[in-house]
Amino acid sequence: MPAKFVTSNAPLTALDVMQDAPVIPVITLDDPGIAVDLAHALVAGGIRMLEVTLRTAAALACVRRIAQGCPDAVVGVGTVCSARDVAAAVDAGARFAVSPGYTPALGVACRAHALPLLPGAVTPSEIMAALEDGFGELKFFPAFQSGAAAMLKALAGPFPHVRFCPTGGITAANATEFLLLPNVACVGGSWLVPADAVGSRDFDRIESLARAAAALPRN
Ligand code: 3PG
């Protein structure tokens, strides 16, 4: 593992976040008490870039616990929708941000905090707006409802240098068709952290899912 990922506060780029493993797990947790064990299980399976979504009251506490208790992980936040979210995430120790969409205010806030951002974009105009502000590593969400692999292939024509992280409906069974596309750097998905495995504290299962995800082929 490159040293920059294990030393806290080392600069990280959005491309680093995308390229570390084929899958970024989308993690939604209600209990900060299990965050560190979960992070250790994912890291043991070979997945270090961890996206904790801001969809629960416990999310920022989970980010803080992982940042402090699992130094081999690089914890980021997902579902970031505002400059206020960015500030709170940085305060909790997040090292990257993922957003379902893009606004210039979000871009400015992430730049101000030197926080790598993977903003969401699916249409040519959305992609152009993100590119105009210097963001060329993008989340493609919701992947299936937005045209899936066929849409990504079409977007490679006008935007050959953009790298996407398709998310939404991706599973172990269909991830490869995305990962082999030349403009896909990684995929995102919640399948590595199933609610029933989290509920039963089945960290062995989560580690196995992470190990399989880390071994997925990609371009
Ligand atoms: C996301 O929140 O980024 C996606 O909704 C995750 O989608 P999935 O649960 O289908 O993996």
mmCIF file of C-alpha atoms and ligand atoms in Angstrom:
data_model
loop_
_atom_site.group_PDB
_atom_site.id
_atom_site.type_symbol
_atom_site.label_atom_id
_atom_site.label_comp_id
_atom_site.label_asym_id
_atom_site.label_seq_id
_atom_site.Cartn_x
_atom_site.Cartn_y
_atom_site.Cartn_z
ATOM 1 C CA MET A 1 0.000 0.000 0.000
ATOM 2 C CA PRO A 2 1.431 3.413 -0.877
ATOM 3 C CA ALA A 3 2.666 5.163 2.267
ATOM 4 C CA LYS A 4 0.541 8.235 1.577
ATOM 5 C CA PHE A 5 -2.587 6.262 2.412
ATOM 6 C CA VAL A 6 -1.451 5.217 5.861
ATOM 7 C CA THR A 7 0.013 8.476 7.100
ATOM 8 C CA SER A 8 -2.773 10.715 8.333
ATOM 9 C CA ASN A 9 -3.125 14.125 6.660
ATOM 10 C CA ALA A 10 -1.009 13.238 3.599
ATOM 11 C CA PRO A 11 -2.454 14.821 0.456
ATOM 12 C CA LEU A 12 -4.778 12.572 -1.449
ATOM 13 C CA THR A 13 -6.401 13.106 -4.839
ATOM 14 C CA ALA A 14 -9.781 11.991 -6.091
ATOM 15 C CA LEU A 15 -7.979 9.706 -8.521
ATOM 16 C CA ASP A 16 -6.071 8.115 -5.620
ATOM 17 C CA VAL A 17 -9.403 7.418 -3.961
ATOM 18 C CA MET A 18 -10.758 5.805 -7.119
ATOM 19 C CA GLN A 19 -7.712 3.770 -8.000
ATOM 20 C CA ASP A 20 -6.909 2.159 -4.661
ATOM 21 C CA ALA A 21 -9.394 -0.694 -5.122
ATOM 22 C CA PRO A 22 -12.071 -1.678 -7.658
ATOM 23 C CA VAL A 23 -14.883 -0.890 -5.210
ATOM 24 C CA ILE A 24 -15.652 1.943 -2.793
ATOM 25 C CA PRO A 25 -18.047 0.552 -0.192
ATOM 26 C CA VAL A 26 -21.075 2.731 0.503
ATOM 27 C CA ILE A 27 -21.532 2.404 4.263
ATOM 28 C CA THR A 28 -24.622 3.511 6.158
ATOM 29 C CA LEU A 29 -24.407 2.930 9.909
ATOM 30 C CA ASP A 30 -26.615 3.659 12.893
ATOM 31 C CA ASP A 31 -24.179 2.502 15.561
ATOM 32 C CA PRO A 32 -20.795 4.182 16.019
ATOM 33 C CA GLY A 33 -19.855 1.314 18.314
ATOM 34 C CA ILE A 34 -19.309 -1.036 15.398
ATOM 35 C CA ALA A 35 -17.635 1.419 13.005
ATOM 36 C CA VAL A 36 -14.053 0.489 13.840
ATOM 37 C CA ASP A 37 -14.644 -3.281 13.708
ATOM 38 C CA LEU A 38 -16.372 -2.835 10.368
ATOM 39 C CA ALA A 39 -13.504 -0.746 9.025
ATOM 40 C CA HIS A 40 -10.959 -3.329 10.176
ATOM 41 C CA ALA A 41 -12.925 -6.078 8.386
ATOM 42 C CA LEU A 42 -12.999 -4.128 5.121
ATOM 43 C CA VAL A 43 -9.303 -3.282 5.364
ATOM 44 C CA ALA A 44 -8.470 -6.923 6.138
ATOM 45 C CA GLY A 45 -10.265 -7.827 2.917
ATOM 46 C CA GLY A 46 -8.237 -5.296 0.928
ATOM 47 C CA ILE A 47 -10.626 -2.327 0.804
ATOM 48 C CA ARG A 48 -9.218 0.813 2.410
ATOM 49 C CA MET A 49 -11.205 3.688 0.902
ATOM 50 C CA LEU A 50 -14.401 3.736 2.950
ATOM 51 C CA GLU A 51 -17.376 5.991 2.176
ATOM 52 C CA VAL A 52 -19.640 6.603 5.165
ATOM 53 C CA THR A 53 -22.879 8.224 4.052
ATOM 54 C CA LEU A 54 -24.316 11.216 5.886
ATOM 55 C CA ARG A 55 -27.690 9.520 6.035
ATOM 56 C CA THR A 56 -27.902 8.719 9.716
ATOM 57 C CA ALA A 57 -27.541 10.697 12.913
ATOM 58 C CA ALA A 58 -24.553 8.497 13.757
ATOM 59 C CA ALA A 59 -22.660 9.095 10.502
ATOM 60 C CA LEU A 60 -20.188 11.741 11.674
ATOM 61 C CA ALA A 61 -19.467 9.847 14.884
ATOM 62 C CA CYS A 62 -18.726 6.781 12.751
ATOM 63 C CA VAL A 63 -16.339 8.800 10.577
ATOM 64 C CA ARG A 64 -14.587 10.105 13.685
ATOM 65 C CA ARG A 65 -14.239 6.629 15.192
ATOM 66 C CA ILE A 66 -12.820 5.158 11.986
ATOM 67 C CA ALA A 67 -10.424 8.080 11.485
ATOM 68 C CA GLN A 68 -9.078 7.627 14.998
ATOM 69 C CA GLY A 69 -9.357 3.866 15.416
ATOM 70 C CA CYS A 70 -8.453 2.391 12.046
ATOM 71 C CA PRO A 71 -5.357 4.140 10.687
ATOM 72 C CA ASP A 72 -5.055 1.696 7.788
ATOM 73 C CA ALA A 73 -8.386 2.894 6.427
ATOM 74 C CA VAL A 74 -8.974 6.137 4.564
ATOM 75 C CA VAL A 75 -12.401 7.275 5.631
ATOM 76 C CA GLY A 76 -14.496 9.586 3.498
ATOM 77 C CA VAL A 77 -18.048 10.845 3.576
ATOM 78 C CA GLY A 78 -20.840 10.244 1.105
ATOM 79 C CA THR A 79 -24.155 11.978 0.473
ATOM 80 C CA VAL A 80 -22.374 15.310 0.932
ATOM 81 C CA CYS A 81 -24.808 17.945 -0.299
ATOM 82 C CA SER A 82 -23.674 21.284 1.143
ATOM 83 C CA ALA A 83 -20.724 23.340 2.315
ATOM 84 C CA ARG A 84 -21.911 22.725 5.864
ATOM 85 C CA ASP A 85 -21.664 18.962 5.288
ATOM 86 C CA VAL A 86 -18.101 19.443 4.054
ATOM 87 C CA ALA A 87 -17.026 21.375 7.156
ATOM 88 C CA ALA A 88 -18.599 18.810 9.488
ATOM 89 C CA ALA A 89 -17.005 15.937 7.605
ATOM 90 C CA VAL A 90 -13.543 17.477 7.728
ATOM 91 C CA ASP A 91 -13.954 18.167 11.430
ATOM 92 C CA ALA A 92 -14.775 14.479 11.954
ATOM 93 C CA GLY A 93 -11.651 13.388 10.101
ATOM 94 C CA ALA A 94 -12.944 12.636 6.617
ATOM 95 C CA ARG A 95 -10.280 12.574 3.909
ATOM 96 C CA PHE A 96 -12.492 12.572 0.838
ATOM 97 C CA ALA A 97 -16.061 13.399 -0.098
ATOM 98 C CA VAL A 98 -18.581 11.869 -2.453
ATOM 99 C CA SER A 99 -21.729 13.686 -3.532
ATOM 100 C CA PRO A 100 -24.784 12.521 -5.466
ATOM 101 C CA GLY A 101 -24.541 15.716 -7.527
ATOM 102 C CA TYR A 102 -22.488 18.842 -8.013
ATOM 103 C CA THR A 103 -22.861 22.507 -7.167
ATOM 104 C CA PRO A 104 -20.196 25.204 -7.443
ATOM 105 C CA ALA A 105 -20.655 25.903 -3.703
ATOM 106 C CA LEU A 106 -19.766 22.294 -2.941
ATOM 107 C CA GLY A 107 -16.702 22.541 -5.144
ATOM 108 C CA VAL A 108 -15.559 25.748 -3.436
ATOM 109 C CA ALA A 109 -16.041 24.239 0.032
ATOM 110 C CA CYS A 110 -14.063 21.108 -0.799
ATOM 111 C CA ARG A 111 -11.264 23.176 -2.318
ATOM 112 C CA ALA A 112 -11.168 25.409 0.757
ATOM 113 C CA HIS A 113 -10.678 22.331 2.940
ATOM 114 C CA ALA A 114 -8.333 20.581 0.468
ATOM 115 C CA LEU A 115 -10.808 17.712 0.495
ATOM 116 C CA PRO A 116 -10.806 15.516 -2.640
ATOM 117 C CA LEU A 117 -14.325 15.430 -4.103
ATOM 118 C CA LEU A 118 -16.057 12.912 -6.334
ATOM 119 C CA PRO A 119 -19.152 14.849 -7.408
ATOM 120 C CA GLY A 120 -22.064 13.149 -9.095
ATOM 121 C CA ALA A 121 -22.832 13.849 -12.762
ATOM 122 C CA VAL A 122 -24.690 11.870 -15.402
ATOM 123 C CA THR A 123 -25.621 14.243 -18.233
ATOM 124 C CA PRO A 124 -23.235 16.034 -20.597
ATOM 125 C CA SER A 125 -24.191 19.411 -19.129
ATOM 126 C CA GLU A 126 -23.593 18.202 -15.561
ATOM 127 C CA ILE A 127 -20.246 16.754 -16.576
ATOM 128 C CA MET A 128 -19.270 20.003 -18.288
ATOM 129 C CA ALA A 129 -20.200 22.020 -15.179
ATOM 130 C CA ALA A 130 -18.008 19.801 -12.993
ATOM 131 C CA LEU A 131 -15.144 19.917 -15.497
ATOM 132 C CA GLU A 132 -15.413 23.682 -15.723
ATOM 133 C CA ASP A 133 -14.655 23.821 -11.989
ATOM 134 C CA GLY A 134 -11.782 21.350 -12.277
ATOM 135 C CA PHE A 135 -13.497 18.126 -11.231
ATOM 136 C CA GLY A 136 -12.819 15.308 -13.679
ATOM 137 C CA GLU A 137 -13.289 12.272 -11.417
ATOM 138 C CA LEU A 138 -17.019 11.796 -11.078
ATOM 139 C CA LYS A 139 -19.590 9.603 -9.455
ATOM 140 C CA PHE A 140 -22.142 8.299 -11.974
ATOM 141 C CA PHE A 141 -25.320 7.988 -9.940
ATOM 142 C CA PRO A 142 -27.838 6.408 -10.056
ATOM 143 C CA ALA A 143 -25.966 4.194 -12.483
ATOM 144 C CA PHE A 144 -28.735 1.937 -13.775
ATOM 145 C CA GLN A 145 -31.474 4.546 -13.953
ATOM 146 C CA SER A 146 -29.025 6.824 -15.801
ATOM 147 C CA GLY A 147 -28.268 4.442 -18.636
ATOM 148 C CA ALA A 148 -25.733 2.090 -17.052
ATOM 149 C CA ALA A 149 -22.815 0.815 -19.150
ATOM 150 C CA ALA A 150 -24.339 1.966 -22.459
ATOM 151 C CA MET A 151 -24.481 5.570 -21.231
ATOM 152 C CA LEU A 152 -20.921 5.421 -19.913
ATOM 153 C CA LYS A 153 -19.731 4.126 -23.298
ATOM 154 C CA ALA A 154 -21.496 7.010 -25.035
ATOM 155 C CA LEU A 155 -20.005 9.576 -22.641
ATOM 156 C CA ALA A 156 -16.478 8.330 -23.395
ATOM 157 C CA GLY A 157 -16.807 9.930 -26.860
ATOM 158 C CA PRO A 158 -17.036 13.596 -25.868
ATOM 159 C CA PHE A 159 -15.374 13.153 -22.446
ATOM 160 C CA PRO A 160 -12.530 10.649 -22.934
ATOM 161 C CA HIS A 161 -10.527 11.914 -19.948
ATOM 162 C CA VAL A 162 -13.312 11.822 -17.387
ATOM 163 C CA ARG A 163 -13.110 8.909 -14.938
ATOM 164 C CA PHE A 164 -16.330 7.624 -13.430
ATOM 165 C CA CYS A 165 -17.345 5.721 -10.330
ATOM 166 C CA PRO A 166 -20.738 4.216 -11.219
ATOM 167 C CA THR A 167 -22.886 3.692 -8.130
ATOM 168 C CA GLY A 168 -26.453 2.594 -7.534
ATOM 169 C CA GLY A 169 -27.524 -0.946 -8.311
ATOM 170 C CA ILE A 170 -23.984 -2.282 -8.685
ATOM 171 C CA THR A 171 -23.410 -5.759 -7.244
ATOM 172 C CA ALA A 172 -20.688 -8.414 -7.255
ATOM 173 C CA ALA A 173 -22.517 -10.001 -10.193
ATOM 174 C CA ASN A 174 -22.616 -6.938 -12.475
ATOM 175 C CA ALA A 175 -19.600 -4.895 -11.300
ATOM 176 C CA THR A 176 -17.230 -6.321 -13.906
ATOM 177 C CA GLU A 177 -19.183 -5.021 -16.903
ATOM 178 C CA PHE A 178 -18.590 -1.529 -15.510
ATOM 179 C CA LEU A 179 -15.031 -2.047 -14.283
ATOM 180 C CA LEU A 180 -13.849 -3.118 -17.731
ATOM 181 C CA LEU A 181 -15.014 0.124 -19.354
ATOM 182 C CA PRO A 182 -12.032 2.387 -20.119
ATOM 183 C CA ASN A 183 -13.644 5.427 -18.463
ATOM 184 C CA VAL A 184 -14.531 3.623 -15.238
ATOM 185 C CA ALA A 185 -11.898 3.732 -12.487
ATOM 186 C CA CYS A 186 -13.923 1.964 -9.800
ATOM 187 C CA VAL A 187 -17.505 1.319 -8.764
ATOM 188 C CA GLY A 188 -19.358 2.149 -5.559
ATOM 189 C CA GLY A 189 -21.794 -0.070 -3.768
ATOM 190 C CA SER A 190 -23.423 -1.039 -0.530
ATOM 191 C CA TRP A 191 -23.266 -4.770 -1.203
ATOM 192 C CA LEU A 192 -20.021 -5.129 0.768
ATOM 193 C CA VAL A 193 -21.815 -4.023 3.914
ATOM 194 C CA PRO A 194 -25.164 -5.834 3.976
ATOM 195 C CA ALA A 195 -27.562 -4.657 6.669
ATOM 196 C CA ASP A 196 -28.074 -8.176 8.001
ATOM 197 C CA ALA A 197 -24.323 -8.777 8.336
ATOM 198 C CA VAL A 198 -23.934 -5.445 10.127
ATOM 199 C CA GLY A 199 -26.892 -6.279 12.371
ATOM 200 C CA SER A 200 -25.434 -9.641 13.368
ATOM 201 C CA ARG A 201 -21.864 -8.291 13.643
ATOM 202 C CA ASP A 202 -20.787 -10.797 11.009
ATOM 203 C CA PHE A 203 -17.439 -9.155 10.264
ATOM 204 C CA ASP A 204 -16.034 -12.367 8.765
ATOM 205 C CA ARG A 205 -18.683 -12.187 6.057
ATOM 206 C CA ILE A 206 -17.930 -8.524 5.420
ATOM 207 C CA GLU A 207 -14.220 -9.305 5.164
ATOM 208 C CA SER A 208 -14.991 -12.059 2.620
ATOM 209 C CA LEU A 209 -17.159 -9.713 0.576
ATOM 210 C CA ALA A 210 -14.362 -7.125 0.648
ATOM 211 C CA ARG A 211 -11.778 -9.699 -0.405
ATOM 212 C CA ALA A 212 -13.899 -10.744 -3.389
ATOM 213 C CA ALA A 213 -14.489 -7.108 -4.337
ATOM 214 C CA ALA A 214 -10.778 -6.262 -4.094
ATOM 215 C CA ALA A 215 -10.051 -9.110 -6.550
ATOM 216 C CA LEU A 216 -12.508 -7.949 -9.231
ATOM 217 C CA PRO A 217 -10.835 -7.352 -12.591
ATOM 218 C CA ARG A 218 -10.707 -3.843 -14.021
ATOM 219 C CA ASN A 219 -9.292 -2.102 -17.034
HETATM 220 C C1 3PG B 1 -25.280 5.408 -3.062
HETATM 221 O O1 3PG B 1 -25.810 5.774 -2.056
HETATM 222 O O2 3PG B 1 -24.238 5.891 -3.510
HETATM 223 C C2 3PG B 1 -25.969 4.357 -3.761
HETATM 224 O O3 3PG B 1 -27.324 4.504 -3.537
HETATM 225 C C3 3PG B 1 -25.570 3.002 -3.311
HETATM 226 O O4 3PG B 1 -26.318 2.199 -4.108
HETATM 227 P P1 3PG B 1 -26.464 0.642 -3.838
HETATM 228 O O5 3PG B 1 -27.094 0.502 -2.472
HETATM 229 O O6 3PG B 1 -27.362 0.163 -4.930
HETATM 230 O O7 3PG B 1 -25.101 0.030 -3.870
#
